Amino acid sequence: MNDDTRRNQPLFPISIVMKLTELSARQIRYYEEHELINPARTDGNRRMFSFNDVDKLLEIKSLIEQGVNLAGIKRVFELNQQAVSLLKNEVKNEQVSDAAIHRRLKRDLMHAGRLGKTSLIQGELSRFFH
DNA sequence: ATTCTCACA
DNA sequence: TGTGAGTA
């Protein structure tokens, strides 16, 4: 089982996530309604969140505090997703050396840090740091 | 005891 | 976004 799989394991119920993120259940469900997160469901229809879900929620909270609306946050996630796809393809196609990849990742992570989206990138690219 | 959906004096 | 109702 790799890190990606591990981070996507549905582990905690909404009560735990509320404490971890300091968000209300209402807010967490509201963000799901707007497709910013997609937690798994149990047999009894209870939401089960993964570490990635929690990271995303923390990112949402941070962006909300910075005055970004849900549409804007969704765009940030989409751009982030695109950047991740490009990096994954570079690695998959072996078009750059390992050293170049690490230099590229470090540069991108630093840039992302200024935009407050470090955790998301680190989460989705964690498997490249083995 | 918890979480879910729905609705709004 | 909060909150209460009625469930599962």
mmCIF file of N, CA and C in Angstrom, chain A residues 1-115:
data_model
loop_
_atom_site.group_PDB
_atom_site.id
_atom_site.type_symbol
_atom_site.label_atom_id
_atom_site.label_comp_id
_atom_site.label_asym_id
_atom_site.label_seq_id
_atom_site.Cartn_x
_atom_site.Cartn_y
_atom_site.Cartn_z
ATOM 1 N N MET A 1 0.845 -1.225 0.000
ATOM 2 C CA MET A 1 0.000 0.000 0.000
ATOM 3 C C MET A 1 0.869 1.260 0.000
ATOM 4 N N ASN A 2 0.711 2.139 -1.020
ATOM 5 C CA ASN A 2 1.535 3.357 -1.086
ATOM 6 C C ASN A 2 0.936 4.527 -0.298
ATOM 7 N N ASP A 3 1.697 5.627 -0.248
ATOM 8 C CA ASP A 3 1.248 6.791 0.525
ATOM 9 C C ASP A 3 -0.059 7.380 0.017
ATOM 10 N N ASP A 4 -0.232 7.361 -1.305
ATOM 11 C CA ASP A 4 -1.470 7.907 -1.867
ATOM 12 C C ASP A 4 -2.663 7.153 -1.316
ATOM 13 N N THR A 5 -2.573 5.838 -1.402
ATOM 14 C CA THR A 5 -3.657 4.988 -0.910
ATOM 15 C C THR A 5 -3.892 5.240 0.574
ATOM 16 N N ARG A 6 -2.775 5.347 1.314
ATOM 17 C CA ARG A 6 -2.864 5.581 2.753
ATOM 18 C C ARG A 6 -3.591 6.887 3.053
ATOM 19 N N ARG A 7 -3.182 7.938 2.370
ATOM 20 C CA ARG A 7 -3.798 9.254 2.617
ATOM 21 C C ARG A 7 -5.263 9.349 2.197
ATOM 22 N N ASN A 8 -5.677 8.405 1.337
ATOM 23 C CA ASN A 8 -7.073 8.442 0.891
ATOM 24 C C ASN A 8 -7.970 7.465 1.635
ATOM 25 N N GLN A 9 -7.410 6.778 2.622
ATOM 26 C CA GLN A 9 -8.209 5.846 3.410
ATOM 27 C C GLN A 9 -9.262 6.583 4.237
ATOM 28 N N PRO A 10 -10.529 6.199 4.108
ATOM 29 C CA PRO A 10 -11.597 6.831 4.904
ATOM 30 C C PRO A 10 -11.374 6.399 6.348
ATOM 31 N N LEU A 11 -11.028 7.344 7.226
ATOM 32 C CA LEU A 11 -10.720 6.987 8.611
ATOM 33 C C LEU A 11 -11.561 7.608 9.702
ATOM 34 N N PHE A 12 -11.823 8.901 9.596
ATOM 35 C CA PHE A 12 -12.567 9.535 10.693
ATOM 36 C C PHE A 12 -13.935 10.111 10.363
ATOM 37 N N PRO A 13 -14.828 10.060 11.372
ATOM 38 C CA PRO A 13 -16.191 10.585 11.233
ATOM 39 C C PRO A 13 -16.150 12.105 11.344
ATOM 40 N N ILE A 14 -17.226 12.738 11.019
ATOM 41 C CA ILE A 14 -17.270 14.196 10.992
ATOM 42 C C ILE A 14 -16.915 14.866 12.325
ATOM 43 N N SER A 15 -17.230 14.212 13.431
ATOM 44 C CA SER A 15 -16.934 14.799 14.752
ATOM 45 C C SER A 15 -15.431 15.023 14.934
ATOM 46 N N ILE A 16 -14.639 14.063 14.479
ATOM 47 C CA ILE A 16 -13.182 14.181 14.590
ATOM 48 C C ILE A 16 -12.677 15.274 13.665
ATOM 49 N N VAL A 17 -13.213 15.306 12.450
ATOM 50 C CA VAL A 17 -12.783 16.306 11.477
ATOM 51 C C VAL A 17 -13.118 17.717 11.954
ATOM 52 N N MET A 18 -14.228 17.835 12.665
ATOM 53 C CA MET A 18 -14.628 19.147 13.191
ATOM 54 C C MET A 18 -13.554 19.690 14.132
ATOM 55 N N LYS A 19 -13.034 18.802 14.996
ATOM 56 C CA LYS A 19 -12.000 19.216 15.948
ATOM 57 C C LYS A 19 -10.682 19.509 15.239
ATOM 58 N N LEU A 20 -10.345 18.632 14.283
ATOM 59 C CA LEU A 20 -9.088 18.786 13.550
ATOM 60 C C LEU A 20 -9.048 20.084 12.744
ATOM 61 N N THR A 21 -10.172 20.486 12.186
ATOM 62 C CA THR A 21 -10.212 21.661 11.316
ATOM 63 C C THR A 21 -10.839 22.899 11.956
ATOM 64 N N GLU A 22 -11.526 22.694 13.077
ATOM 65 C CA GLU A 22 -12.247 23.800 13.736
ATOM 66 C C GLU A 22 -13.300 24.390 12.805
ATOM 67 N N LEU A 23 -13.914 23.501 12.011
ATOM 68 C CA LEU A 23 -14.989 23.933 11.114
ATOM 69 C C LEU A 23 -16.260 23.299 11.677
ATOM 70 N N SER A 24 -17.421 23.926 11.426
ATOM 71 C CA SER A 24 -18.675 23.355 11.920
ATOM 72 C C SER A 24 -19.118 22.244 10.976
ATOM 73 N N ALA A 25 -19.980 21.352 11.462
ATOM 74 C CA ALA A 25 -20.469 20.255 10.621
ATOM 75 C C ALA A 25 -21.196 20.872 9.431
ATOM 76 N N ARG A 26 -21.903 21.945 9.681
ATOM 77 C CA ARG A 26 -22.642 22.636 8.623
ATOM 78 C C ARG A 26 -21.710 23.070 7.498
ATOM 79 N N GLN A 27 -20.597 23.679 7.881
ATOM 80 C CA GLN A 27 -19.628 24.125 6.878
ATOM 81 C C GLN A 27 -19.032 22.961 6.106
ATOM 82 N N ILE A 28 -18.646 21.912 6.815
ATOM 83 C CA ILE A 28 -18.050 20.749 6.167
ATOM 84 C C ILE A 28 -19.008 20.144 5.152
ATOM 85 N N ARG A 29 -20.282 20.017 5.527
ATOM 86 C CA ARG A 29 -21.275 19.443 4.602
ATOM 87 C C ARG A 29 -21.534 20.386 3.439
ATOM 88 N N TYR A 30 -21.510 21.677 3.748
ATOM 89 C CA TYR A 30 -21.738 22.686 2.716
ATOM 90 C C TYR A 30 -20.637 22.630 1.650
ATOM 91 N N TYR A 31 -19.399 22.485 2.090
ATOM 92 C CA TYR A 31 -18.279 22.401 1.146
ATOM 93 C C TYR A 31 -18.382 21.137 0.286
ATOM 94 N N GLU A 32 -18.938 20.095 0.868
ATOM 95 C CA GLU A 32 -19.107 18.856 0.097
ATOM 96 C C GLU A 32 -20.175 19.085 -0.974
ATOM 97 N N GLU A 33 -21.227 19.791 -0.598
ATOM 98 C CA GLU A 33 -22.297 20.099 -1.547
ATOM 99 C C GLU A 33 -21.745 20.809 -2.780
ATOM 100 N N HIS A 34 -20.768 21.671 -2.535
ATOM 101 C CA HIS A 34 -20.157 22.418 -3.630
ATOM 102 C C HIS A 34 -18.969 21.700 -4.259
ATOM 103 N N GLU A 35 -18.863 20.417 -4.002
ATOM 104 C CA GLU A 35 -17.828 19.561 -4.600
ATOM 105 C C GLU A 35 -16.381 19.989 -4.351
ATOM 106 N N LEU A 36 -16.125 20.574 -3.190
ATOM 107 C CA LEU A 36 -14.754 20.940 -2.847
ATOM 108 C C LEU A 36 -14.092 19.731 -2.184
ATOM 109 N N ILE A 37 -14.921 18.824 -1.664
ATOM 110 C CA ILE A 37 -14.429 17.592 -1.044
ATOM 111 C C ILE A 37 -15.435 16.492 -1.376
ATOM 112 N N ASN A 38 -14.970 15.236 -1.346
ATOM 113 C CA ASN A 38 -15.912 14.137 -1.602
ATOM 114 C C ASN A 38 -15.610 12.970 -0.677
ATOM 115 N N PRO A 39 -15.943 13.137 0.603
ATOM 116 C CA PRO A 39 -15.699 12.090 1.592
ATOM 117 C C PRO A 39 -16.468 10.812 1.269
ATOM 118 N N ALA A 40 -15.917 9.669 1.693
ATOM 119 C CA ALA A 40 -16.572 8.380 1.450
ATOM 120 C C ALA A 40 -17.773 8.256 2.382
ATOM 121 N N ARG A 41 -18.613 7.270 2.129
ATOM 122 C CA ARG A 41 -19.803 7.057 2.966
ATOM 123 C C ARG A 41 -19.787 5.623 3.493
ATOM 124 N N THR A 42 -20.309 5.460 4.691
ATOM 125 C CA THR A 42 -20.382 4.118 5.278
ATOM 126 C C THR A 42 -21.701 3.495 4.855
ATOM 127 N N ASP A 43 -21.929 2.277 5.317
ATOM 128 C CA ASP A 43 -23.179 1.591 4.979
ATOM 129 C C ASP A 43 -24.371 2.435 5.440
ATOM 130 N N GLY A 44 -24.241 3.036 6.606
ATOM 131 C CA GLY A 44 -25.325 3.836 7.145
ATOM 132 C C GLY A 44 -25.347 5.270 6.646
ATOM 133 N N ASN A 45 -24.667 5.524 5.532
ATOM 134 C CA ASN A 45 -24.639 6.871 4.928
ATOM 135 C C ASN A 45 -23.884 7.920 5.730
ATOM 136 N N ARG A 46 -23.037 7.460 6.657
ATOM 137 C CA ARG A 46 -22.255 8.414 7.450
ATOM 138 C C ARG A 46 -21.002 8.761 6.653
ATOM 139 N N ARG A 47 -20.594 10.031 6.712
ATOM 140 C CA ARG A 47 -19.386 10.472 6.003
ATOM 141 C C ARG A 47 -18.121 9.970 6.711
ATOM 142 N N MET A 48 -17.151 9.515 5.932
ATOM 143 C CA MET A 48 -15.875 9.064 6.499
ATOM 144 C C MET A 48 -14.771 9.805 5.755
ATOM 145 N N PHE A 49 -13.975 10.605 6.497
ATOM 146 C CA PHE A 49 -12.931 11.434 5.891
ATOM 147 C C PHE A 49 -11.533 10.844 5.933
ATOM 148 N N SER A 50 -10.762 11.130 4.895
ATOM 149 C CA SER A 50 -9.374 10.668 4.796
ATOM 150 C C SER A 50 -8.449 11.825 5.181
ATOM 151 N N PHE A 51 -7.151 11.530 5.289
ATOM 152 C CA PHE A 51 -6.184 12.575 5.617
ATOM 153 C C PHE A 51 -6.223 13.638 4.515
ATOM 154 N N ASN A 52 -6.379 13.203 3.269
ATOM 155 C CA ASN A 52 -6.442 14.166 2.169
ATOM 156 C C ASN A 52 -7.657 15.074 2.308
ATOM 157 N N ASP A 53 -8.768 14.495 2.764
ATOM 158 C CA ASP A 53 -9.972 15.305 2.958
ATOM 159 C C ASP A 53 -9.697 16.385 4.006
ATOM 160 N N VAL A 54 -9.033 15.979 5.098
ATOM 161 C CA VAL A 54 -8.731 16.926 6.171
ATOM 162 C C VAL A 54 -7.804 18.027 5.662
ATOM 163 N N ASP A 55 -6.795 17.637 4.892
ATOM 164 C CA ASP A 55 -5.870 18.629 4.332
ATOM 165 C C ASP A 55 -6.621 19.626 3.456
ATOM 166 N N LYS A 56 -7.534 19.104 2.634
ATOM 167 C CA LYS A 56 -8.309 19.981 1.765
ATOM 168 C C LYS A 56 -9.172 20.933 2.578
ATOM 169 N N LEU A 57 -9.781 20.416 3.630
ATOM 170 C CA LEU A 57 -10.627 21.235 4.503
ATOM 171 C C LEU A 57 -9.823 22.365 5.144
ATOM 172 N N LEU A 58 -8.596 22.046 5.570
ATOM 173 C CA LEU A 58 -7.742 23.067 6.183
ATOM 174 C C LEU A 58 -7.390 24.127 5.136
ATOM 175 N N GLU A 59 -7.186 23.671 3.909
ATOM 176 C CA GLU A 59 -6.865 24.595 2.825
ATOM 177 C C GLU A 59 -8.056 25.502 2.534
ATOM 178 N N ILE A 60 -9.239 24.903 2.530
ATOM 179 C CA ILE A 60 -10.475 25.673 2.311
ATOM 180 C C ILE A 60 -10.616 26.731 3.395
ATOM 181 N N LYS A 61 -10.397 26.336 4.644
ATOM 182 C CA LYS A 61 -10.515 27.265 5.762
ATOM 183 C C LYS A 61 -9.569 28.440 5.591
ATOM 184 N N SER A 62 -8.327 28.115 5.227
ATOM 185 C CA SER A 62 -7.319 29.156 5.028
ATOM 186 C C SER A 62 -7.729 30.124 3.925
ATOM 187 N N LEU A 63 -8.197 29.598 2.808
ATOM 188 C CA LEU A 63 -8.586 30.454 1.687
ATOM 189 C C LEU A 63 -9.813 31.297 2.027
ATOM 190 N N ILE A 64 -10.759 30.700 2.748
ATOM 191 C CA ILE A 64 -11.960 31.438 3.165
ATOM 192 C C ILE A 64 -11.551 32.633 4.017
ATOM 193 N N GLU A 65 -10.600 32.386 4.950
ATOM 194 C CA GLU A 65 -10.131 33.458 5.831
ATOM 195 C C GLU A 65 -9.435 34.562 5.050
ATOM 196 N N GLN A 66 -8.915 34.174 3.865
ATOM 197 C CA GLN A 66 -8.240 35.168 3.030
ATOM 198 C C GLN A 66 -9.222 35.856 2.088
ATOM 199 N N GLY A 67 -10.501 35.571 2.271
ATOM 200 C CA GLY A 67 -11.516 36.229 1.459
ATOM 201 C C GLY A 67 -11.841 35.597 0.126
ATOM 202 N N VAL A 68 -11.424 34.357 -0.091
ATOM 203 C CA VAL A 68 -11.721 33.678 -1.357
ATOM 204 C C VAL A 68 -13.069 32.967 -1.247
ATOM 205 N N ASN A 69 -13.926 33.139 -2.250
ATOM 206 C CA ASN A 69 -15.229 32.464 -2.200
ATOM 207 C C ASN A 69 -15.107 31.033 -2.709
ATOM 208 N N LEU A 70 -16.197 30.252 -2.589
ATOM 209 C CA LEU A 70 -16.160 28.847 -2.977
ATOM 210 C C LEU A 70 -15.786 28.639 -4.436
ATOM 211 N N ALA A 71 -16.290 29.488 -5.321
ATOM 212 C CA ALA A 71 -15.957 29.362 -6.742
ATOM 213 C C ALA A 71 -14.454 29.549 -6.936
ATOM 214 N N GLY A 72 -13.895 30.527 -6.211
ATOM 215 C CA GLY A 72 -12.469 30.795 -6.321
ATOM 216 C C GLY A 72 -11.648 29.633 -5.795
ATOM 217 N N ILE A 73 -12.094 29.067 -4.678
ATOM 218 C CA ILE A 73 -11.380 27.939 -4.082
ATOM 219 C C ILE A 73 -11.400 26.756 -5.037
ATOM 220 N N LYS A 74 -12.543 26.568 -5.688
ATOM 221 C CA LYS A 74 -12.657 25.462 -6.632
ATOM 222 C C LYS A 74 -11.650 25.650 -7.765
ATOM 223 N N ARG A 75 -11.483 26.892 -8.194
ATOM 224 C CA ARG A 75 -10.531 27.169 -9.274
ATOM 225 C C ARG A 75 -9.105 26.904 -8.810
ATOM 226 N N VAL A 76 -8.811 27.281 -7.573
ATOM 227 C CA VAL A 76 -7.466 27.035 -7.023
ATOM 228 C C VAL A 76 -7.183 25.542 -7.053
ATOM 229 N N PHE A 77 -8.172 24.743 -6.645
ATOM 230 C CA PHE A 77 -8.002 23.288 -6.634
ATOM 231 C C PHE A 77 -7.800 22.738 -8.042
ATOM 232 N N GLU A 78 -8.545 23.282 -8.995
ATOM 233 C CA GLU A 78 -8.449 22.798 -10.369
ATOM 234 C C GLU A 78 -7.068 23.115 -10.947
ATOM 235 N N LEU A 79 -6.578 24.313 -10.688
ATOM 236 C CA LEU A 79 -5.254 24.700 -11.181
ATOM 237 C C LEU A 79 -4.204 23.816 -10.535
ATOM 238 N N ASN A 80 -4.399 23.554 -9.244
ATOM 239 C CA ASN A 80 -3.469 22.713 -8.499
ATOM 240 C C ASN A 80 -3.449 21.318 -9.119
ATOM 241 N N GLN A 81 -4.631 20.844 -9.466
ATOM 242 C CA GLN A 81 -4.773 19.512 -10.049
ATOM 243 C C GLN A 81 -4.028 19.437 -11.382
ATOM 244 N N GLN A 82 -4.133 20.514 -12.170
ATOM 245 C CA GLN A 82 -3.460 20.563 -13.461
ATOM 246 C C GLN A 82 -1.951 20.545 -13.287
ATOM 247 N N ALA A 83 -1.471 21.319 -12.320
ATOM 248 C CA ALA A 83 -0.031 21.382 -12.069
ATOM 249 C C ALA A 83 0.472 20.006 -11.663
ATOM 250 N N VAL A 84 -0.288 19.317 -10.829
ATOM 251 C CA VAL A 84 0.085 17.985 -10.376
ATOM 252 C C VAL A 84 0.135 17.013 -11.549
ATOM 253 N N SER A 85 -0.848 17.101 -12.424
ATOM 254 C CA SER A 85 -0.878 16.210 -13.591
ATOM 255 C C SER A 85 0.351 16.395 -14.467
ATOM 256 N N LEU A 86 0.731 17.661 -14.677
ATOM 257 C CA LEU A 86 1.894 17.936 -15.504
ATOM 258 C C LEU A 86 3.148 17.345 -14.884
ATOM 259 N N LEU A 87 3.304 17.515 -13.582
ATOM 260 C CA LEU A 87 4.489 16.992 -12.909
ATOM 261 C C LEU A 87 4.525 15.469 -12.964
ATOM 262 N N LYS A 88 3.352 14.861 -12.791
ATOM 263 C CA LYS A 88 3.287 13.398 -12.810
ATOM 264 C C LYS A 88 3.682 12.876 -14.190
ATOM 265 N N ASN A 89 3.233 13.568 -15.239
ATOM 266 C CA ASN A 89 3.566 13.145 -16.592
ATOM 267 C C ASN A 89 5.056 13.258 -16.869
ATOM 268 N N GLU A 90 5.647 14.319 -16.368
ATOM 269 C CA GLU A 90 7.083 14.492 -16.572
ATOM 270 C C GLU A 90 7.837 13.318 -15.982
ATOM 271 N N VAL A 91 7.450 12.950 -14.772
ATOM 272 C CA VAL A 91 8.106 11.842 -14.106
ATOM 273 C C VAL A 91 7.831 10.548 -14.859
ATOM 274 N N LYS A 92 6.584 10.321 -15.240
ATOM 275 C CA LYS A 92 6.192 9.090 -15.922
ATOM 276 C C LYS A 92 6.929 8.941 -17.259
ATOM 277 N N ASN A 93 7.066 10.057 -17.981
ATOM 278 C CA ASN A 93 7.727 9.994 -19.281
ATOM 279 C C ASN A 93 9.245 10.036 -19.196
ATOM 280 N N GLU A 94 9.746 10.168 -17.953
ATOM 281 C CA GLU A 94 11.198 10.205 -17.739
ATOM 282 C C GLU A 94 11.885 11.208 -18.651
ATOM 283 N N GLN A 95 11.249 12.360 -18.808
ATOM 284 C CA GLN A 95 11.813 13.372 -19.688
ATOM 285 C C GLN A 95 12.835 14.250 -18.964
ATOM 286 N N VAL A 96 12.941 14.087 -17.655
ATOM 287 C CA VAL A 96 13.904 14.867 -16.892
ATOM 288 C C VAL A 96 14.590 13.978 -15.872
ATOM 289 N N SER A 97 15.786 14.356 -15.472
ATOM 290 C CA SER A 97 16.535 13.564 -14.494
ATOM 291 C C SER A 97 15.932 13.689 -13.110
ATOM 292 N N ASP A 98 16.285 12.766 -12.228
ATOM 293 C CA ASP A 98 15.798 12.832 -10.860
ATOM 294 C C ASP A 98 16.181 14.149 -10.205
ATOM 295 N N ALA A 99 17.418 14.563 -10.425
ATOM 296 C CA ALA A 99 17.884 15.817 -9.816
ATOM 297 C C ALA A 99 17.030 16.974 -10.309
ATOM 298 N N ALA A 100 16.738 16.974 -11.616
ATOM 299 C CA ALA A 100 15.931 18.054 -12.193
ATOM 300 C C ALA A 100 14.527 18.035 -11.600
ATOM 301 N N ILE A 101 13.994 16.831 -11.409
ATOM 302 C CA ILE A 101 12.646 16.704 -10.851
ATOM 303 C C ILE A 101 12.591 17.313 -9.458
ATOM 304 N N HIS A 102 13.598 16.982 -8.644
ATOM 305 C CA HIS A 102 13.605 17.512 -7.285
ATOM 306 C C HIS A 102 13.776 19.025 -7.269
ATOM 307 N N ARG A 103 14.590 19.533 -8.189
ATOM 308 C CA ARG A 103 14.775 20.994 -8.229
ATOM 309 C C ARG A 103 13.448 21.640 -8.621
ATOM 310 N N ARG A 104 12.779 21.002 -9.599
ATOM 311 C CA ARG A 104 11.500 21.516 -10.078
ATOM 312 C C ARG A 104 10.445 21.478 -8.960
ATOM 313 N N LEU A 105 10.394 20.353 -8.242
ATOM 314 C CA LEU A 105 9.419 20.221 -7.162
ATOM 315 C C LEU A 105 9.661 21.251 -6.072
ATOM 316 N N LYS A 106 10.939 21.452 -5.725
ATOM 317 C CA LYS A 106 11.257 22.403 -4.665
ATOM 318 C C LYS A 106 10.817 23.798 -5.073
ATOM 319 N N ARG A 107 11.124 24.156 -6.325
ATOM 320 C CA ARG A 107 10.745 25.482 -6.823
ATOM 321 C C ARG A 107 9.218 25.654 -6.794
ATOM 322 N N ASP A 108 8.496 24.630 -7.282
ATOM 323 C CA ASP A 108 7.038 24.709 -7.313
ATOM 324 C C ASP A 108 6.428 24.762 -5.913
ATOM 325 N N LEU A 109 7.021 23.980 -4.992
ATOM 326 C CA LEU A 109 6.489 23.966 -3.636
ATOM 327 C C LEU A 109 6.668 25.320 -2.972
ATOM 328 N N MET A 110 7.834 25.966 -3.229
ATOM 329 C CA MET A 110 8.085 27.272 -2.635
ATOM 330 C C MET A 110 7.107 28.299 -3.197
ATOM 331 N N HIS A 111 6.892 28.201 -4.495
ATOM 332 C CA HIS A 111 5.943 29.120 -5.137
ATOM 333 C C HIS A 111 4.543 28.885 -4.586
ATOM 334 N N ALA A 112 4.199 27.608 -4.457
ATOM 335 C CA ALA A 112 2.877 27.266 -3.928
ATOM 336 C C ALA A 112 2.725 27.777 -2.501
ATOM 337 N N GLY A 113 3.802 27.719 -1.739
ATOM 338 C CA GLY A 113 3.753 28.169 -0.356
ATOM 339 C C GLY A 113 3.303 29.608 -0.237
ATOM 340 N N ARG A 114 3.750 30.431 -1.152
ATOM 341 C CA ARG A 114 3.352 31.844 -1.098
ATOM 342 C C ARG A 114 1.854 32.000 -1.372
ATOM 343 N N LEU A 115 1.304 31.010 -2.080
ATOM 344 C CA LEU A 115 -0.122 31.081 -2.386
ATOM 345 C C LEU A 115 -0.961 30.340 -1.340
#
